[in-house]
mmCIF file of C-alpha atoms in Angstrom:
data_model
loop_
_atom_site.group_PDB
_atom_site.id
_atom_site.type_symbol
_atom_site.label_atom_id
_atom_site.label_comp_id
_atom_site.label_asym_id
_atom_site.label_seq_id
_atom_site.Cartn_x
_atom_site.Cartn_y
_atom_site.Cartn_z
ATOM 1 C CA MET A 21 94.146 93.471 55.731
ATOM 2 C CA ARG A 22 94.955 91.088 53.355
ATOM 3 C CA ILE A 23 96.946 90.421 50.997
ATOM 4 C CA LEU A 24 97.231 88.812 47.763
ATOM 5 C CA PHE A 25 101.600 86.981 47.074
ATOM 6 C CA ILE A 26 102.271 85.599 43.134
ATOM 7 C CA GLY A 27 105.248 83.740 43.062
ATOM 8 C CA ASP A 28 108.523 83.846 40.534
ATOM 9 C CA VAL A 29 107.810 85.696 36.892
ATOM 10 C CA VAL A 30 109.517 83.597 34.517
ATOM 11 C CA GLY A 31 110.237 85.231 31.475
ATOM 12 C CA ASP A 32 107.603 86.867 28.750
ATOM 13 C CA LYS A 33 104.983 83.825 29.574
ATOM 14 C CA GLY A 34 105.045 84.852 33.189
ATOM 15 C CA VAL A 35 104.611 88.482 32.335
ATOM 16 C CA SER A 36 101.373 88.258 30.262
ATOM 17 C CA MET A 37 100.019 85.870 33.191
ATOM 18 C CA ILE A 38 99.865 88.947 35.520
ATOM 19 C CA GLY A 39 99.177 91.283 32.716
ATOM 20 C CA ASP A 40 95.977 88.927 31.597
ATOM 21 C CA TYR A 41 94.972 87.670 34.302
ATOM 22 C CA LEU A 42 95.944 89.162 37.655
ATOM 23 C CA PRO A 43 92.917 91.241 37.613
ATOM 24 C CA LYS A 44 90.801 88.592 37.298
ATOM 25 C CA LEU A 45 92.465 86.929 40.037
ATOM 26 C CA LYS A 46 92.302 89.852 41.318
ATOM 27 C CA GLN A 47 88.475 90.522 41.936
ATOM 28 C CA GLN A 48 88.478 86.856 43.107
ATOM 29 C CA VAL A 49 90.493 87.677 46.522
ATOM 30 C CA LYS A 50 89.933 91.292 46.286
ATOM 31 C CA PRO A 51 92.824 91.979 47.984
ATOM 32 C CA GLN A 52 94.605 95.521 49.821
ATOM 33 C CA VAL A 53 98.390 94.841 48.661
ATOM 34 C CA THR A 54 99.622 93.220 45.861
ATOM 35 C CA ILE A 55 103.467 91.702 45.611
ATOM 36 C CA VAL A 56 105.163 90.018 42.870
ATOM 37 C CA ASN A 57 107.962 88.394 43.358
ATOM 38 C CA GLY A 58 110.420 89.022 39.894
ATOM 39 C CA GLU A 59 113.170 88.550 40.246
ATOM 40 C CA ASN A 60 113.328 86.245 36.457
ATOM 41 C CA ALA A 61 110.742 88.236 34.717
ATOM 42 C CA THR A 62 112.733 88.908 31.736
ATOM 43 C CA SER A 63 112.934 87.091 28.486
ATOM 44 C CA MET A 64 115.898 85.164 29.268
ATOM 45 C CA GLY A 65 114.511 84.007 33.206
ATOM 46 C CA ARG A 66 116.675 86.373 35.353
ATOM 47 C CA GLY A 67 116.757 89.961 36.422
ATOM 48 C CA ILE A 68 114.328 92.177 35.744
ATOM 49 C CA THR A 69 113.940 95.342 33.298
ATOM 50 C CA GLN A 70 112.647 98.414 34.341
ATOM 51 C CA SER A 71 110.020 98.253 31.130
ATOM 52 C CA ILE A 72 108.734 94.569 32.506
ATOM 53 C CA TYR A 73 108.889 96.745 36.269
ATOM 54 C CA LYS A 74 106.664 99.662 34.431
ATOM 55 C CA GLN A 75 103.566 96.667 33.190
ATOM 56 C CA LEU A 76 103.533 94.759 36.307
ATOM 57 C CA MET A 77 102.553 97.793 38.199
ATOM 58 C CA SER A 78 100.429 99.113 35.660
ATOM 59 C CA ASP A 79 98.843 95.703 35.620
ATOM 60 C CA GLY A 80 98.140 96.114 39.079
ATOM 61 C CA VAL A 81 100.515 94.934 41.622
ATOM 62 C CA ASP A 82 101.949 97.289 44.543
ATOM 63 C CA VAL A 83 105.365 94.903 45.565
ATOM 64 C CA VAL A 84 107.911 93.847 43.238
ATOM 65 C CA THR A 85 110.524 91.642 45.024
ATOM 66 C CA LEU A 86 113.906 90.503 44.223
ATOM 67 C CA GLY A 87 115.481 87.805 44.517
ATOM 68 C CA ASN A 88 119.058 85.875 43.889
ATOM 69 C CA HIS A 89 118.671 87.263 40.270
ATOM 70 C CA ALA A 90 118.498 90.652 41.834
ATOM 71 C CA TRP A 91 121.821 91.818 39.119
ATOM 72 C CA SER A 92 121.738 89.148 36.612
ATOM 73 C CA ASN A 93 120.380 92.316 34.023
ATOM 74 C CA ASN A 94 122.455 94.460 34.200
ATOM 75 C CA GLU A 95 119.597 97.497 33.617
ATOM 76 C CA ILE A 96 118.661 97.583 37.027
ATOM 77 C CA LEU A 97 121.343 99.242 37.936
ATOM 78 C CA ASP A 98 119.772 102.408 36.190
ATOM 79 C CA PHE A 99 116.827 101.980 37.908
ATOM 80 C CA ILE A 100 116.579 100.514 41.221
ATOM 81 C CA ASP A 101 117.420 103.362 43.150
ATOM 82 C CA ASP A 102 114.157 105.574 41.534
ATOM 83 C CA ALA A 103 112.127 102.486 42.036
ATOM 84 C CA LYS A 104 110.117 103.033 44.839
ATOM 85 C CA ARG A 105 108.180 99.960 45.029
ATOM 86 C CA LEU A 106 111.168 97.205 44.013
ATOM 87 C CA ILE A 107 112.842 95.724 46.279
ATOM 88 C CA ARG A 108 116.092 93.328 46.391
ATOM 89 C CA PRO A 109 117.430 90.861 49.967
ATOM 90 C CA TYR A 110 117.778 93.084 52.830
ATOM 91 C CA ASN A 111 120.979 90.501 53.094
ATOM 92 C CA PHE A 112 123.025 91.424 49.774
ATOM 93 C CA PRO A 113 125.995 93.441 51.484
ATOM 94 C CA ARG A 114 124.168 97.198 53.060
ATOM 95 C CA ARG A 115 127.149 99.885 51.969
ATOM 96 C CA THR A 116 128.074 98.697 48.557
ATOM 97 C CA THR A 117 123.975 97.052 47.646
ATOM 98 C CA PRO A 118 122.098 99.841 45.170
ATOM 99 C CA GLY A 119 118.376 99.553 46.064
ATOM 100 C CA LYS A 120 116.523 98.614 49.467
ATOM 101 C CA GLY A 121 115.204 95.323 50.649
ATOM 102 C CA TYR A 122 111.700 96.605 52.361
ATOM 103 C CA THR A 123 109.092 99.686 51.629
ATOM 104 C CA MET A 124 106.073 100.361 53.297
ATOM 105 C CA VAL A 125 102.639 100.630 51.397
ATOM 106 C CA ASN A 126 99.544 102.333 53.315
ATOM 107 C CA VAL A 127 96.591 99.999 53.627
ATOM 108 C CA ASN A 128 93.780 102.082 54.186
ATOM 109 C CA GLY A 129 95.994 104.838 56.900
ATOM 110 C CA LYS A 130 97.630 101.135 58.176
ATOM 111 C CA GLN A 131 101.948 100.718 57.089
ATOM 112 C CA LEU A 132 102.399 97.285 56.150
ATOM 113 C CA ALA A 133 106.189 96.598 56.053
ATOM 114 C CA VAL A 134 107.108 94.428 52.899
ATOM 115 C CA LEU A 135 110.717 92.541 53.585
ATOM 116 C CA ASN A 136 112.879 90.591 51.299
ATOM 117 C CA PHE A 137 114.910 88.019 52.873
ATOM 118 C CA GLN A 138 117.518 86.056 50.959
ATOM 119 C CA GLY A 139 118.789 81.963 52.713
ATOM 120 C CA ARG A 140 122.405 80.968 52.167
ATOM 121 C CA VAL A 141 122.175 77.283 52.271
ATOM 122 C CA PHE A 142 122.978 75.833 49.134
ATOM 123 C CA MET A 143 122.739 79.549 48.064
ATOM 124 C CA ASP A 144 124.959 82.778 48.008
ATOM 125 C CA ASN A 145 127.199 83.592 51.360
ATOM 126 C CA LEU A 146 125.252 87.137 51.688
ATOM 127 C CA ASP A 147 125.072 88.022 55.301
ATOM 128 C CA ASP A 148 123.114 86.963 58.524
ATOM 129 C CA PRO A 149 119.024 86.715 57.311
ATOM 130 C CA PHE A 150 118.389 85.931 60.822
ATOM 131 C CA ALA A 151 120.682 88.181 63.034
ATOM 132 C CA LEU A 152 119.117 91.617 60.548
ATOM 133 C CA ALA A 153 116.505 90.332 59.694
ATOM 134 C CA ASP A 154 116.158 91.131 64.143
ATOM 135 C CA GLU A 155 117.567 94.639 63.652
ATOM 136 C CA LEU A 156 115.182 95.798 60.901
ATOM 137 C CA VAL A 157 112.004 93.848 62.378
ATOM 138 C CA ASP A 158 112.695 95.736 66.027
ATOM 139 C CA GLU A 159 113.166 98.923 64.554
ATOM 140 C CA ILE A 160 110.068 98.164 61.966
ATOM 141 C CA ARG A 161 107.575 97.596 64.780
ATOM 142 C CA LYS A 162 108.215 100.665 66.267
ATOM 143 C CA THR A 163 106.216 101.632 63.737
ATOM 144 C CA THR A 164 103.764 98.788 62.584
ATOM 145 C CA ASN A 165 102.955 95.437 63.586
ATOM 146 C CA CYS A 166 101.651 93.926 60.122
ATOM 147 C CA ILE A 167 104.878 92.355 58.416
ATOM 148 C CA PHE A 168 105.603 90.417 54.718
ATOM 149 C CA MET A 169 108.227 88.980 54.129
ATOM 150 C CA ASP A 170 109.113 87.282 50.754
ATOM 151 C CA PHE A 171 111.808 84.549 51.441
ATOM 152 C CA HIS A 172 114.003 83.770 48.634
ATOM 153 C CA ALA A 173 115.518 79.995 49.911
ATOM 154 C CA GLU A 174 116.904 77.216 48.068
ATOM 155 C CA ALA A 175 116.534 75.027 51.572
ATOM 156 C CA THR A 176 112.724 74.326 53.325
ATOM 157 C CA SER A 177 114.512 74.121 56.165
ATOM 158 C CA GLU A 178 115.832 77.120 56.279
ATOM 159 C CA LYS A 179 113.019 79.300 55.711
ATOM 160 C CA LEU A 180 111.042 77.202 58.551
ATOM 161 C CA ALA A 181 113.899 78.189 60.232
ATOM 162 C CA MET A 182 113.067 81.443 59.427
ATOM 163 C CA ALA A 183 109.236 81.585 60.428
ATOM 164 C CA ARG A 184 110.480 79.936 63.354
ATOM 165 C CA TYR A 185 112.319 82.208 65.033
ATOM 166 C CA LEU A 186 110.357 85.212 63.633
ATOM 167 C CA ASP A 187 106.941 83.154 64.424
ATOM 168 C CA GLY A 188 104.875 86.059 66.493
ATOM 169 C CA ARG A 189 106.914 88.992 65.622
ATOM 170 C CA ILE A 190 105.567 89.448 61.548
ATOM 171 C CA SER A 191 102.783 88.359 59.824
ATOM 172 C CA ALA A 192 104.379 86.745 57.348
ATOM 173 C CA VAL A 193 106.796 84.857 56.373
ATOM 174 C CA VAL A 194 106.753 83.277 52.534
ATOM 175 C CA GLY A 195 109.663 81.341 50.690
ATOM 176 C CA THR A 196 110.723 81.683 46.982
ATOM 177 C CA HIS A 197 112.965 81.007 44.536
ATOM 178 C CA THR A 198 111.856 77.097 44.052
ATOM 179 C CA HIS A 199 109.281 77.668 41.429
ATOM 180 C CA VAL A 200 106.874 74.786 43.203
ATOM 181 C CA GLN A 201 104.378 75.230 45.101
ATOM 182 C CA THR A 202 104.009 73.385 48.975
ATOM 183 C CA ASN A 203 100.452 71.766 50.060
ATOM 184 C CA ASP A 204 101.746 73.479 52.668
ATOM 185 C CA ALA A 205 100.709 76.779 53.811
ATOM 186 C CA ARG A 206 99.577 77.035 57.862
ATOM 187 C CA ILE A 207 99.629 79.559 60.908
ATOM 188 C CA LEU A 208 101.834 78.640 63.937
ATOM 189 C CA ALA A 209 101.877 79.047 67.174
ATOM 190 C CA GLY A 210 103.027 83.013 67.457
ATOM 191 C CA LYS A 211 100.101 83.433 64.915
ATOM 192 C CA THR A 212 102.607 83.907 62.185
ATOM 193 C CA ALA A 213 101.846 82.730 58.460
ATOM 194 C CA PHE A 214 104.042 80.711 57.141
ATOM 195 C CA LEU A 215 104.495 78.633 53.159
ATOM 196 C CA THR A 216 106.938 76.694 52.686
ATOM 197 C CA ASP A 217 107.399 78.348 48.555
ATOM 198 C CA VAL A 218 104.546 80.339 46.797
ATOM 199 C CA GLY A 219 104.608 78.938 43.550
ATOM 200 C CA MET A 220 105.731 80.484 39.797
ATOM 201 C CA THR A 221 103.796 82.058 36.937
ATOM 202 C CA GLY A 222 105.320 81.202 34.145
ATOM 203 C CA PRO A 223 105.560 78.340 31.787
ATOM 204 C CA ALA A 224 103.499 75.542 33.260
ATOM 205 C CA ASP A 225 104.928 72.392 31.208
ATOM 206 C CA GLY A 226 108.831 73.348 31.224
ATOM 207 C CA MET A 227 110.522 72.452 34.070
ATOM 208 C CA LEU A 228 111.005 75.576 36.917
ATOM 209 C CA GLY A 229 110.589 77.281 33.769
ATOM 210 C CA MET A 230 112.420 76.507 31.627
ATOM 211 C CA GLN A 231 112.277 73.887 28.397
ATOM 212 C CA PRO A 232 113.251 70.437 29.847
ATOM 213 C CA ASP A 233 115.260 69.217 26.633
ATOM 214 C CA SER A 234 118.489 71.321 28.109
ATOM 215 C CA VAL A 235 117.428 70.732 32.248
ATOM 216 C CA ILE A 236 117.706 66.631 31.108
ATOM 217 C CA HIS A 237 120.661 66.900 29.254
ATOM 218 C CA ARG A 238 122.621 68.393 31.988
ATOM 219 C CA PHE A 239 121.682 65.588 34.259
ATOM 220 C CA LEU A 240 122.437 62.591 31.761
ATOM 221 C CA ASN A 241 126.044 64.868 30.981
ATOM 222 C CA GLN A 242 127.334 66.349 34.489
ATOM 223 C CA ARG A 243 128.189 69.140 31.289
ATOM 224 C CA PRO A 244 127.189 73.221 31.352
ATOM 225 C CA ALA A 245 124.232 73.954 29.744
ATOM 226 C CA ARG A 246 122.345 76.889 28.640
ATOM 227 C CA PHE A 247 119.038 77.002 30.183
ATOM 228 C CA LYS A 248 115.685 78.625 27.988
ATOM 229 C CA VAL A 249 112.445 79.394 28.741
ATOM 230 C CA MET A 250 110.073 77.648 27.884
ATOM 231 C CA GLU A 251 108.136 79.492 25.375
ATOM 232 C CA THR A 252 105.322 77.244 23.781
ATOM 233 C CA GLY A 253 102.498 75.679 25.581
ATOM 234 C CA ARG A 254 100.194 76.275 29.349
ATOM 235 C CA SER A 255 100.826 78.814 31.516
ATOM 236 C CA ILE A 256 100.503 79.077 35.223
ATOM 237 C CA ILE A 257 99.942 81.680 37.563
ATOM 238 C CA SER A 258 100.472 80.828 41.427
ATOM 239 C CA GLY A 259 100.368 82.848 44.989
ATOM 240 C CA CYS A 260 98.774 82.990 48.255
ATOM 241 C CA PHE A 261 96.691 85.815 50.050
ATOM 242 C CA ILE A 262 97.343 85.984 53.824
ATOM 243 C CA ASP A 263 94.455 87.857 55.619
ATOM 244 C CA ILE A 264 96.070 90.069 58.789
ATOM 245 C CA ASP A 265 94.661 91.400 61.842
ATOM 246 C CA ASP A 266 95.897 94.929 61.340
ATOM 247 C CA LYS A 267 95.421 95.530 65.436
ATOM 248 C CA THR A 268 98.180 92.525 66.245
ATOM 249 C CA GLY A 269 99.580 92.019 63.448
ATOM 250 C CA HIS A 270 98.316 88.665 63.665
ATOM 251 C CA ALA A 271 97.610 85.787 60.679
ATOM 252 C CA THR A 272 94.617 85.215 60.875
ATOM 253 C CA HIS A 273 93.938 82.797 57.734
ATOM 254 C CA ILE A 274 96.319 81.982 54.664
ATOM 255 C CA GLU A 275 95.703 79.926 51.364
ATOM 256 C CA THR A 276 97.111 78.732 47.971
ATOM 257 C CA VAL A 277 96.146 79.523 44.366
ATOM 258 C CA SER A 278 97.469 78.062 41.937
ATOM 259 C CA MET A 279 95.316 77.830 37.575
ATOM 260 C CA THR A 280 96.368 77.610 34.983
ATOM 261 C CA ASP A 281 95.481 79.268 31.345
ATOM 262 C CA ASP A 282 93.081 76.442 30.463
ATOM 263 C CA GLN A 283 90.950 77.098 34.224
ATOM 264 C CA PHE A 284 90.433 80.419 33.991
#
């Protein structure tokens, strides 16, 4: 089983990169499942709309994950419960939060569980992702041992801690949120694939997808600034692909991909 995971889609450029270049990337990588983090997919760079979700699915995405900006566009409250392949972090308060934190995908007769969790270091103090991952993974492993997690977190230490904690119990832990692809793709001792951050898809010449001037001014004067999505220049698509033994659930290979639109 081969999974292709594409990192945080940012703004209109990010959505366009999925439509224009995901089919070409899939021809090269040949995945059975394609997962995309879409929590920054609106033109404002925060949240997702129903039309964008449907566009991503029509462009060949199988599952869309979210993160701390899941609720930044109120429209999501109207459709997330009906969007079968749109998941938000599992560790939002479960009694009061709409949507779901994981989904199951049939891959040639084998079930793949796709999980979404959010970290707590330098982020909102959600429910304990480690304790809840314990419970959820134990339950899912009664059905399948092929389990992929998008861990949306700020701190590199927390991302690695989650991977080490679940090593041998799930197939892969891949980080999102910081938008910079890291150079540490590896398979841990228990055969769980890990990557600290998969990177972003969208404006290549901005700062994490945003216009540089407003970000720089924030550092210079320490005053609040409205960050706007970069709308000019090159675009980039970043991700990784992971091979999983569908009998054991063990990862056998992980490799990053990152290309700008002028490299295709």
